[in-house]
JSON list of C-alpha atoms in Angstrom, two decimals:
[
{"chain": "A", "resi": 732, "resn": "UNK", "atom": "CA", "xyz": [-36.25, -160.89, -101.35]},
{"chain": "A", "resi": 733, "resn": "UNK", "atom": "CA", "xyz": [-37.85, -159.92, -104.64]},
{"chain": "A", "resi": 734, "resn": "UNK", "atom": "CA", "xyz": [-39.33, -156.53, -105.45]},
{"chain": "A", "resi": 735, "resn": "UNK", "atom": "CA", "xyz": [-39.65, -155.35, -101.83]},
{"chain": "A", "resi": 736, "resn": "UNK", "atom": "CA", "xyz": [-35.93, -155.32, -101.01]},
{"chain": "A", "resi": 737, "resn": "UNK", "atom": "CA", "xyz": [-35.05, -153.74, -97.68]},
{"chain": "A", "resi": 738, "resn": "UNK", "atom": "CA", "xyz": [-34.23, -150.03, -97.78]},
{"chain": "A", "resi": 739, "resn": "UNK", "atom": "CA", "xyz": [-30.72, -149.31, -96.54]},
{"chain": "A", "resi": 740, "resn": "UNK", "atom": "CA", "xyz": [-29.94, -146.76, -93.83]},
{"chain": "A", "resi": 741, "resn": "UNK", "atom": "CA", "xyz": [-28.23, -144.63, -96.49]},
{"chain": "A", "resi": 742, "resn": "UNK", "atom": "CA", "xyz": [-31.39, -144.65, -98.64]},
{"chain": "A", "resi": 743, "resn": "UNK", "atom": "CA", "xyz": [-33.75, -144.06, -95.71]},
{"chain": "A", "resi": 744, "resn": "UNK", "atom": "CA", "xyz": [-31.88, -140.95, -94.51]},
{"chain": "A", "resi": 745, "resn": "UNK", "atom": "CA", "xyz": [-33.23, -137.56, -95.60]},
{"chain": "A", "resi": 746, "resn": "UNK", "atom": "CA", "xyz": [-29.90, -136.08, -96.72]},
{"chain": "A", "resi": 747, "resn": "UNK", "atom": "CA", "xyz": [-31.58, -132.73, -97.55]},
{"chain": "A", "resi": 748, "resn": "UNK", "atom": "CA", "xyz": [-32.00, -132.09, -93.81]},
{"chain": "A", "resi": 749, "resn": "UNK", "atom": "CA", "xyz": [-28.42, -130.75, -93.39]},
{"chain": "A", "resi": 750, "resn": "UNK", "atom": "CA", "xyz": [-25.35, -129.81, -95.43]},
{"chain": "A", "resi": 751, "resn": "UNK", "atom": "CA", "xyz": [-22.37, -132.20, -95.43]},
{"chain": "A", "resi": 752, "resn": "UNK", "atom": "CA", "xyz": [-20.53, -130.26, -92.71]},
{"chain": "A", "resi": 753, "resn": "UNK", "atom": "CA", "xyz": [-23.71, -130.02, -90.63]},
{"chain": "A", "resi": 754, "resn": "UNK", "atom": "CA", "xyz": [-24.21, -133.79, -90.86]},
{"chain": "A", "resi": 755, "resn": "UNK", "atom": "CA", "xyz": [-20.62, -134.31, -89.67]},
{"chain": "A", "resi": 756, "resn": "UNK", "atom": "CA", "xyz": [-21.08, -131.93, -86.73]},
{"chain": "A", "resi": 757, "resn": "UNK", "atom": "CA", "xyz": [-24.41, -133.60, -85.96]},
{"chain": "A", "resi": 758, "resn": "UNK", "atom": "CA", "xyz": [-22.63, -136.97, -85.69]},
{"chain": "A", "resi": 759, "resn": "UNK", "atom": "CA", "xyz": [-20.17, -135.44, -83.24]},
{"chain": "A", "resi": 760, "resn": "UNK", "atom": "CA", "xyz": [-23.05, -134.04, -81.18]},
{"chain": "A", "resi": 761, "resn": "UNK", "atom": "CA", "xyz": [-24.82, -137.40, -81.34]},
{"chain": "A", "resi": 762, "resn": "UNK", "atom": "CA", "xyz": [-21.81, -139.40, -80.18]},
{"chain": "A", "resi": 763, "resn": "UNK", "atom": "CA", "xyz": [-21.37, -137.03, -77.24]},
{"chain": "A", "resi": 764, "resn": "UNK", "atom": "CA", "xyz": [-25.07, -137.05, -76.36]},
{"chain": "A", "resi": 765, "resn": "UNK", "atom": "CA", "xyz": [-24.95, -139.96, -73.91]},
{"chain": "A", "resi": 766, "resn": "UNK", "atom": "CA", "xyz": [-22.21, -139.52, -71.31]},
{"chain": "A", "resi": 767, "resn": "UNK", "atom": "CA", "xyz": [-21.16, -141.83, -68.52]},
{"chain": "A", "resi": 768, "resn": "UNK", "atom": "CA", "xyz": [-18.57, -141.33, -65.82]},
{"chain": "A", "resi": 769, "resn": "UNK", "atom": "CA", "xyz": [-15.45, -139.35, -66.70]},
{"chain": "A", "resi": 770, "resn": "UNK", "atom": "CA", "xyz": [-17.12, -137.93, -69.81]},
{"chain": "A", "resi": 771, "resn": "UNK", "atom": "CA", "xyz": [-16.80, -141.21, -71.72]},
{"chain": "A", "resi": 772, "resn": "UNK", "atom": "CA", "xyz": [-19.60, -141.93, -74.15]},
{"chain": "A", "resi": 773, "resn": "UNK", "atom": "CA", "xyz": [-22.05, -144.71, -73.26]},
{"chain": "A", "resi": 774, "resn": "UNK", "atom": "CA", "xyz": [-23.12, -144.82, -76.88]},
{"chain": "A", "resi": 775, "resn": "UNK", "atom": "CA", "xyz": [-21.93, -148.23, -78.21]},
{"chain": "A", "resi": 776, "resn": "UNK", "atom": "CA", "xyz": [-21.45, -146.99, -81.79]},
{"chain": "A", "resi": 777, "resn": "UNK", "atom": "CA", "xyz": [-19.44, -144.00, -80.54]},
{"chain": "A", "resi": 778, "resn": "UNK", "atom": "CA", "xyz": [-17.35, -146.31, -78.33]},
{"chain": "A", "resi": 779, "resn": "UNK", "atom": "CA", "xyz": [-16.64, -148.59, -81.29]},
{"chain": "A", "resi": 780, "resn": "UNK", "atom": "CA", "xyz": [-15.64, -145.59, -83.37]},
{"chain": "A", "resi": 781, "resn": "UNK", "atom": "CA", "xyz": [-13.29, -144.37, -80.63]},
{"chain": "A", "resi": 782, "resn": "UNK", "atom": "CA", "xyz": [-11.66, -147.80, -80.51]},
{"chain": "A", "resi": 783, "resn": "UNK", "atom": "CA", "xyz": [-11.30, -147.83, -84.31]},
{"chain": "A", "resi": 784, "resn": "UNK", "atom": "CA", "xyz": [-9.64, -144.39, -84.25]},
{"chain": "A", "resi": 785, "resn": "UNK", "atom": "CA", "xyz": [-7.25, -145.47, -81.49]},
{"chain": "A", "resi": 786, "resn": "UNK", "atom": "CA", "xyz": [-6.40, -148.73, -83.26]},
{"chain": "A", "resi": 787, "resn": "UNK", "atom": "CA", "xyz": [-5.89, -147.02, -86.63]},
{"chain": "A", "resi": 788, "resn": "UNK", "atom": "CA", "xyz": [-3.60, -144.39, -85.14]},
{"chain": "A", "resi": 789, "resn": "UNK", "atom": "CA", "xyz": [-1.56, -147.10, -83.39]},
{"chain": "A", "resi": 790, "resn": "UNK", "atom": "CA", "xyz": [-1.35, -149.16, -86.61]},
{"chain": "A", "resi": 791, "resn": "UNK", "atom": "CA", "xyz": [0.05, -146.18, -88.53]},
{"chain": "A", "resi": 792, "resn": "UNK", "atom": "CA", "xyz": [2.94, -145.94, -86.12]},
{"chain": "A", "resi": 793, "resn": "UNK", "atom": "CA", "xyz": [5.84, -148.34, -86.04]},
{"chain": "A", "resi": 794, "resn": "UNK", "atom": "CA", "xyz": [6.41, -150.54, -83.00]},
{"chain": "A", "resi": 795, "resn": "UNK", "atom": "CA", "xyz": [9.25, -148.30, -81.77]},
{"chain": "A", "resi": 796, "resn": "UNK", "atom": "CA", "xyz": [7.05, -145.22, -82.12]},
{"chain": "A", "resi": 797, "resn": "UNK", "atom": "CA", "xyz": [4.21, -146.96, -80.21]},
{"chain": "A", "resi": 798, "resn": "UNK", "atom": "CA", "xyz": [6.61, -147.88, -77.41]},
{"chain": "A", "resi": 799, "resn": "UNK", "atom": "CA", "xyz": [7.87, -144.29, -77.29]},
{"chain": "A", "resi": 800, "resn": "UNK", "atom": "CA", "xyz": [4.31, -142.94, -77.01]},
{"chain": "A", "resi": 801, "resn": "UNK", "atom": "CA", "xyz": [3.55, -145.39, -74.18]},
{"chain": "A", "resi": 802, "resn": "UNK", "atom": "CA", "xyz": [6.78, -144.47, -72.39]},
{"chain": "A", "resi": 803, "resn": "UNK", "atom": "CA", "xyz": [6.11, -140.73, -72.81]},
{"chain": "A", "resi": 804, "resn": "UNK", "atom": "CA", "xyz": [2.55, -141.20, -71.57]},
{"chain": "A", "resi": 805, "resn": "UNK", "atom": "CA", "xyz": [3.70, -143.09, -68.49]},
{"chain": "A", "resi": 806, "resn": "UNK", "atom": "CA", "xyz": [6.15, -140.32, -67.67]},
{"chain": "A", "resi": 807, "resn": "UNK", "atom": "CA", "xyz": [3.72, -137.46, -68.31]},
{"chain": "A", "resi": 808, "resn": "UNK", "atom": "CA", "xyz": [0.35, -138.98, -67.29]},
{"chain": "A", "resi": 809, "resn": "UNK", "atom": "CA", "xyz": [-0.92, -138.08, -70.79]},
{"chain": "A", "resi": 810, "resn": "UNK", "atom": "CA", "xyz": [-4.30, -139.44, -71.92]},
{"chain": "A", "resi": 811, "resn": "UNK", "atom": "CA", "xyz": [-3.94, -141.82, -74.87]},
{"chain": "A", "resi": 812, "resn": "UNK", "atom": "CA", "xyz": [-7.62, -141.55, -75.85]},
{"chain": "A", "resi": 813, "resn": "UNK", "atom": "CA", "xyz": [-8.73, -139.10, -78.53]},
{"chain": "A", "resi": 814, "resn": "UNK", "atom": "CA", "xyz": [-9.69, -135.69, -77.22]},
{"chain": "A", "resi": 815, "resn": "UNK", "atom": "CA", "xyz": [-13.34, -136.08, -76.19]},
{"chain": "A", "resi": 816, "resn": "UNK", "atom": "CA", "xyz": [-14.59, -132.56, -75.61]},
{"chain": "A", "resi": 817, "resn": "UNK", "atom": "CA", "xyz": [-18.10, -131.52, -74.88]},
{"chain": "A", "resi": 818, "resn": "UNK", "atom": "CA", "xyz": [-20.23, -130.60, -77.86]},
{"chain": "A", "resi": 819, "resn": "UNK", "atom": "CA", "xyz": [-20.01, -126.86, -78.58]},
{"chain": "A", "resi": 820, "resn": "UNK", "atom": "CA", "xyz": [-23.01, -125.06, -77.08]},
{"chain": "A", "resi": 821, "resn": "UNK", "atom": "CA", "xyz": [-24.34, -123.94, -80.48]},
{"chain": "A", "resi": 822, "resn": "UNK", "atom": "CA", "xyz": [-24.55, -127.52, -81.83]},
{"chain": "A", "resi": 823, "resn": "UNK", "atom": "CA", "xyz": [-27.61, -129.38, -80.59]},
{"chain": "A", "resi": 824, "resn": "UNK", "atom": "CA", "xyz": [-27.98, -133.03, -81.57]},
{"chain": "A", "resi": 825, "resn": "UNK", "atom": "CA", "xyz": [-30.91, -133.27, -83.99]},
{"chain": "A", "resi": 826, "resn": "UNK", "atom": "CA", "xyz": [-30.27, -136.72, -85.45]},
{"chain": "A", "resi": 827, "resn": "UNK", "atom": "CA", "xyz": [-31.42, -140.17, -84.37]},
{"chain": "A", "resi": 828, "resn": "UNK", "atom": "CA", "xyz": [-29.40, -143.39, -84.10]},
{"chain": "A", "resi": 829, "resn": "UNK", "atom": "CA", "xyz": [-30.18, -144.50, -87.67]},
{"chain": "A", "resi": 830, "resn": "UNK", "atom": "CA", "xyz": [-29.12, -141.13, -89.13]},
{"chain": "A", "resi": 831, "resn": "UNK", "atom": "CA", "xyz": [-25.93, -141.32, -87.06]},
{"chain": "A", "resi": 832, "resn": "UNK", "atom": "CA", "xyz": [-25.20, -144.77, -88.46]},
{"chain": "A", "resi": 833, "resn": "UNK", "atom": "CA", "xyz": [-25.72, -143.40, -91.97]},
{"chain": "A", "resi": 834, "resn": "UNK", "atom": "CA", "xyz": [-23.24, -140.54, -91.33]},
{"chain": "A", "resi": 835, "resn": "UNK", "atom": "CA", "xyz": [-20.77, -143.05, -89.92]},
{"chain": "A", "resi": 836, "resn": "UNK", "atom": "CA", "xyz": [-21.12, -145.07, -93.13]},
{"chain": "A", "resi": 837, "resn": "UNK", "atom": "CA", "xyz": [-20.10, -141.99, -95.15]},
{"chain": "A", "resi": 838, "resn": "UNK", "atom": "CA", "xyz": [-16.68, -142.19, -93.51]},
{"chain": "A", "resi": 839, "resn": "UNK", "atom": "CA", "xyz": [-16.22, -145.94, -93.07]},
{"chain": "A", "resi": 840, "resn": "UNK", "atom": "CA", "xyz": [-17.24, -146.82, -96.63]},
{"chain": "A", "resi": 841, "resn": "UNK", "atom": "CA", "xyz": [-14.26, -144.78, -97.89]},
{"chain": "A", "resi": 842, "resn": "UNK", "atom": "CA", "xyz": [-11.76, -146.18, -95.37]},
{"chain": "A", "resi": 843, "resn": "UNK", "atom": "CA", "xyz": [-8.86, -148.33, -96.47]},
{"chain": "A", "resi": 844, "resn": "UNK", "atom": "CA", "xyz": [-8.74, -147.22, -100.11]},
{"chain": "A", "resi": 845, "resn": "UNK", "atom": "CA", "xyz": [-5.49, -145.29, -99.64]},
{"chain": "A", "resi": 846, "resn": "UNK", "atom": "CA", "xyz": [-3.36, -144.06, -96.76]},
{"chain": "A", "resi": 847, "resn": "UNK", "atom": "CA", "xyz": [-3.66, -140.50, -98.08]},
{"chain": "A", "resi": 848, "resn": "UNK", "atom": "CA", "xyz": [-7.47, -140.65, -98.09]},
{"chain": "A", "resi": 849, "resn": "UNK", "atom": "CA", "xyz": [-7.44, -142.25, -94.63]},
{"chain": "A", "resi": 850, "resn": "UNK", "atom": "CA", "xyz": [-5.38, -139.26, -93.42]},
{"chain": "A", "resi": 851, "resn": "UNK", "atom": "CA", "xyz": [-7.98, -136.87, -94.83]},
{"chain": "A", "resi": 852, "resn": "UNK", "atom": "CA", "xyz": [-10.78, -138.82, -93.14]},
{"chain": "A", "resi": 853, "resn": "UNK", "atom": "CA", "xyz": [-8.85, -138.80, -89.84]},
{"chain": "A", "resi": 854, "resn": "UNK", "atom": "CA", "xyz": [-8.75, -135.00, -90.10]},
{"chain": "A", "resi": 855, "resn": "UNK", "atom": "CA", "xyz": [-12.52, -134.94, -90.75]},
{"chain": "A", "resi": 856, "resn": "UNK", "atom": "CA", "xyz": [-13.08, -137.10, -87.65]},
{"chain": "A", "resi": 857, "resn": "UNK", "atom": "CA", "xyz": [-10.81, -134.93, -85.48]},
{"chain": "A", "resi": 858, "resn": "UNK", "atom": "CA", "xyz": [-12.44, -131.70, -86.66]},
{"chain": "A", "resi": 859, "resn": "UNK", "atom": "CA", "xyz": [-16.13, -132.59, -86.87]},
{"chain": "A", "resi": 860, "resn": "UNK", "atom": "CA", "xyz": [-16.65, -135.61, -84.62]},
{"chain": "A", "resi": 861, "resn": "UNK", "atom": "CA", "xyz": [-14.30, -134.54, -81.79]},
{"chain": "A", "resi": 862, "resn": "UNK", "atom": "CA", "xyz": [-14.71, -130.75, -82.32]},
{"chain": "A", "resi": 863, "resn": "UNK", "atom": "CA", "xyz": [-10.95, -130.10, -82.32]},
{"chain": "A", "resi": 864, "resn": "UNK", "atom": "CA", "xyz": [-9.75, -126.62, -83.19]},
{"chain": "A", "resi": 865, "resn": "UNK", "atom": "CA", "xyz": [-7.07, -126.24, -85.87]},
{"chain": "A", "resi": 866, "resn": "UNK", "atom": "CA", "xyz": [-4.38, -125.75, -83.24]},
{"chain": "A", "resi": 867, "resn": "UNK", "atom": "CA", "xyz": [-5.54, -128.85, -81.35]},
{"chain": "A", "resi": 868, "resn": "UNK", "atom": "CA", "xyz": [-5.08, -130.88, -84.52]},
{"chain": "A", "resi": 869, "resn": "UNK", "atom": "CA", "xyz": [-1.37, -130.08, -84.72]},
{"chain": "A", "resi": 870, "resn": "UNK", "atom": "CA", "xyz": [1.16, -132.78, -83.92]},
{"chain": "A", "resi": 871, "resn": "UNK", "atom": "CA", "xyz": [4.52, -132.25, -82.30]},
{"chain": "A", "resi": 872, "resn": "UNK", "atom": "CA", "xyz": [7.49, -134.56, -81.97]},
{"chain": "A", "resi": 873, "resn": "UNK", "atom": "CA", "xyz": [10.73, -134.43, -80.00]},
{"chain": "A", "resi": 874, "resn": "UNK", "atom": "CA", "xyz": [13.59, -134.27, -82.54]},
{"chain": "A", "resi": 875, "resn": "UNK", "atom": "CA", "xyz": [17.26, -133.46, -82.66]},
{"chain": "A", "resi": 876, "resn": "UNK", "atom": "CA", "xyz": [17.90, -130.05, -84.21]},
{"chain": "A", "resi": 877, "resn": "UNK", "atom": "CA", "xyz": [21.65, -129.76, -84.52]},
{"chain": "A", "resi": 878, "resn": "UNK", "atom": "CA", "xyz": [22.88, -130.96, -81.14]},
{"chain": "A", "resi": 879, "resn": "UNK", "atom": "CA", "xyz": [19.76, -129.89, -79.25]},
{"chain": "A", "resi": 880, "resn": "UNK", "atom": "CA", "xyz": [16.59, -131.90, -78.66]},
{"chain": "A", "resi": 881, "resn": "UNK", "atom": "CA", "xyz": [13.44, -129.86, -79.05]},
{"chain": "A", "resi": 882, "resn": "UNK", "atom": "CA", "xyz": [9.78, -130.14, -79.96]},
{"chain": "A", "resi": 883, "resn": "UNK", "atom": "CA", "xyz": [9.18, -129.79, -83.70]},
{"chain": "A", "resi": 884, "resn": "UNK", "atom": "CA", "xyz": [5.76, -129.36, -85.30]},
{"chain": "A", "resi": 885, "resn": "UNK", "atom": "CA", "xyz": [5.30, -132.25, -87.71]},
{"chain": "A", "resi": 886, "resn": "UNK", "atom": "CA", "xyz": [1.62, -131.54, -88.57]},
{"chain": "A", "resi": 887, "resn": "UNK", "atom": "CA", "xyz": [0.61, -127.89, -88.71]},
{"chain": "A", "resi": 888, "resn": "UNK", "atom": "CA", "xyz": [-2.71, -126.04, -88.61]},
{"chain": "A", "resi": 889, "resn": "UNK", "atom": "CA", "xyz": [-2.35, -125.51, -92.36]},
{"chain": "A", "resi": 890, "resn": "UNK", "atom": "CA", "xyz": [-1.81, -129.27, -92.87]},
{"chain": "A", "resi": 891, "resn": "UNK", "atom": "CA", "xyz": [-5.00, -129.89, -90.89]},
{"chain": "A", "resi": 892, "resn": "UNK", "atom": "CA", "xyz": [-6.96, -127.32, -92.94]},
{"chain": "A", "resi": 893, "resn": "UNK", "atom": "CA", "xyz": [-5.78, -128.85, -96.24]},
{"chain": "A", "resi": 894, "resn": "UNK", "atom": "CA", "xyz": [-6.56, -132.39, -95.08]},
{"chain": "A", "resi": 895, "resn": "UNK", "atom": "CA", "xyz": [-10.07, -131.38, -93.97]},
{"chain": "A", "resi": 896, "resn": "UNK", "atom": "CA", "xyz": [-10.69, -129.61, -97.31]},
{"chain": "A", "resi": 897, "resn": "UNK", "atom": "CA", "xyz": [-9.48, -132.67, -99.23]},
{"chain": "A", "resi": 898, "resn": "UNK", "atom": "CA", "xyz": [-11.62, -134.94, -97.03]},
{"chain": "A", "resi": 899, "resn": "UNK", "atom": "CA", "xyz": [-14.70, -132.79, -97.59]},
{"chain": "A", "resi": 900, "resn": "UNK", "atom": "CA", "xyz": [-14.05, -132.72, -101.34]},
{"chain": "A", "resi": 901, "resn": "UNK", "atom": "CA", "xyz": [-13.70, -136.52, -101.37]},
{"chain": "A", "resi": 902, "resn": "UNK", "atom": "CA", "xyz": [-16.95, -136.96, -99.43]},
{"chain": "A", "resi": 903, "resn": "UNK", "atom": "CA", "xyz": [-18.71, -134.48, -101.71]},
{"chain": "A", "resi": 904, "resn": "UNK", "atom": "CA", "xyz": [-17.51, -136.25, -104.87]},
{"chain": "A", "resi": 905, "resn": "UNK", "atom": "CA", "xyz": [-18.53, -139.67, -103.51]},
{"chain": "A", "resi": 906, "resn": "UNK", "atom": "CA", "xyz": [-21.86, -138.52, -102.05]},
{"chain": "A", "resi": 907, "resn": "UNK", "atom": "CA", "xyz": [-22.99, -135.76, -104.39]},
{"chain": "A", "resi": 908, "resn": "UNK", "atom": "CA", "xyz": [-26.57, -136.11, -103.16]},
{"chain": "A", "resi": 909, "resn": "UNK", "atom": "CA", "xyz": [-25.59, -134.32, -99.90]},
{"chain": "A", "resi": 910, "resn": "UNK", "atom": "CA", "xyz": [-25.55, -130.52, -100.09]},
{"chain": "A", "resi": 911, "resn": "UNK", "atom": "CA", "xyz": [-22.03, -129.16, -99.73]}
]
């Protein structure tokens, strides 16, 4: 290749265009920009990302837990896909496919280094890519409390806020060239 080595997507992106959080929101707007039937994205990169999120969430759970989720879903007609909401009206997609791939790299290049960091990145994805509110990011589980079965919050709004802050701090430390 010599002196004229190919420029990577990360190098070709003008990171001064947006702040870190704006880039993350822009990716969410981009992945929702091409819709097919039933609101599912026709964007192949967005579809691959959805599948990765689904697979990762299933892998985190034990086999018994996965079976319980499937059984609960069959009984309640719950949707097993991540919450794919419309882009908020005040966020207009202003990035192209290459910039979107670069933003995706920000997340995927940090994946798999630790389960804690992966949890922070999951929170970033839920908040910025899927536009989930803090309350929508909570997780509940049916548990025995004394001799009564009831829903118990196992992941709170505060947990989500802390995980997003830690995820943003991690991204900022790794990619200091992006305005925070």
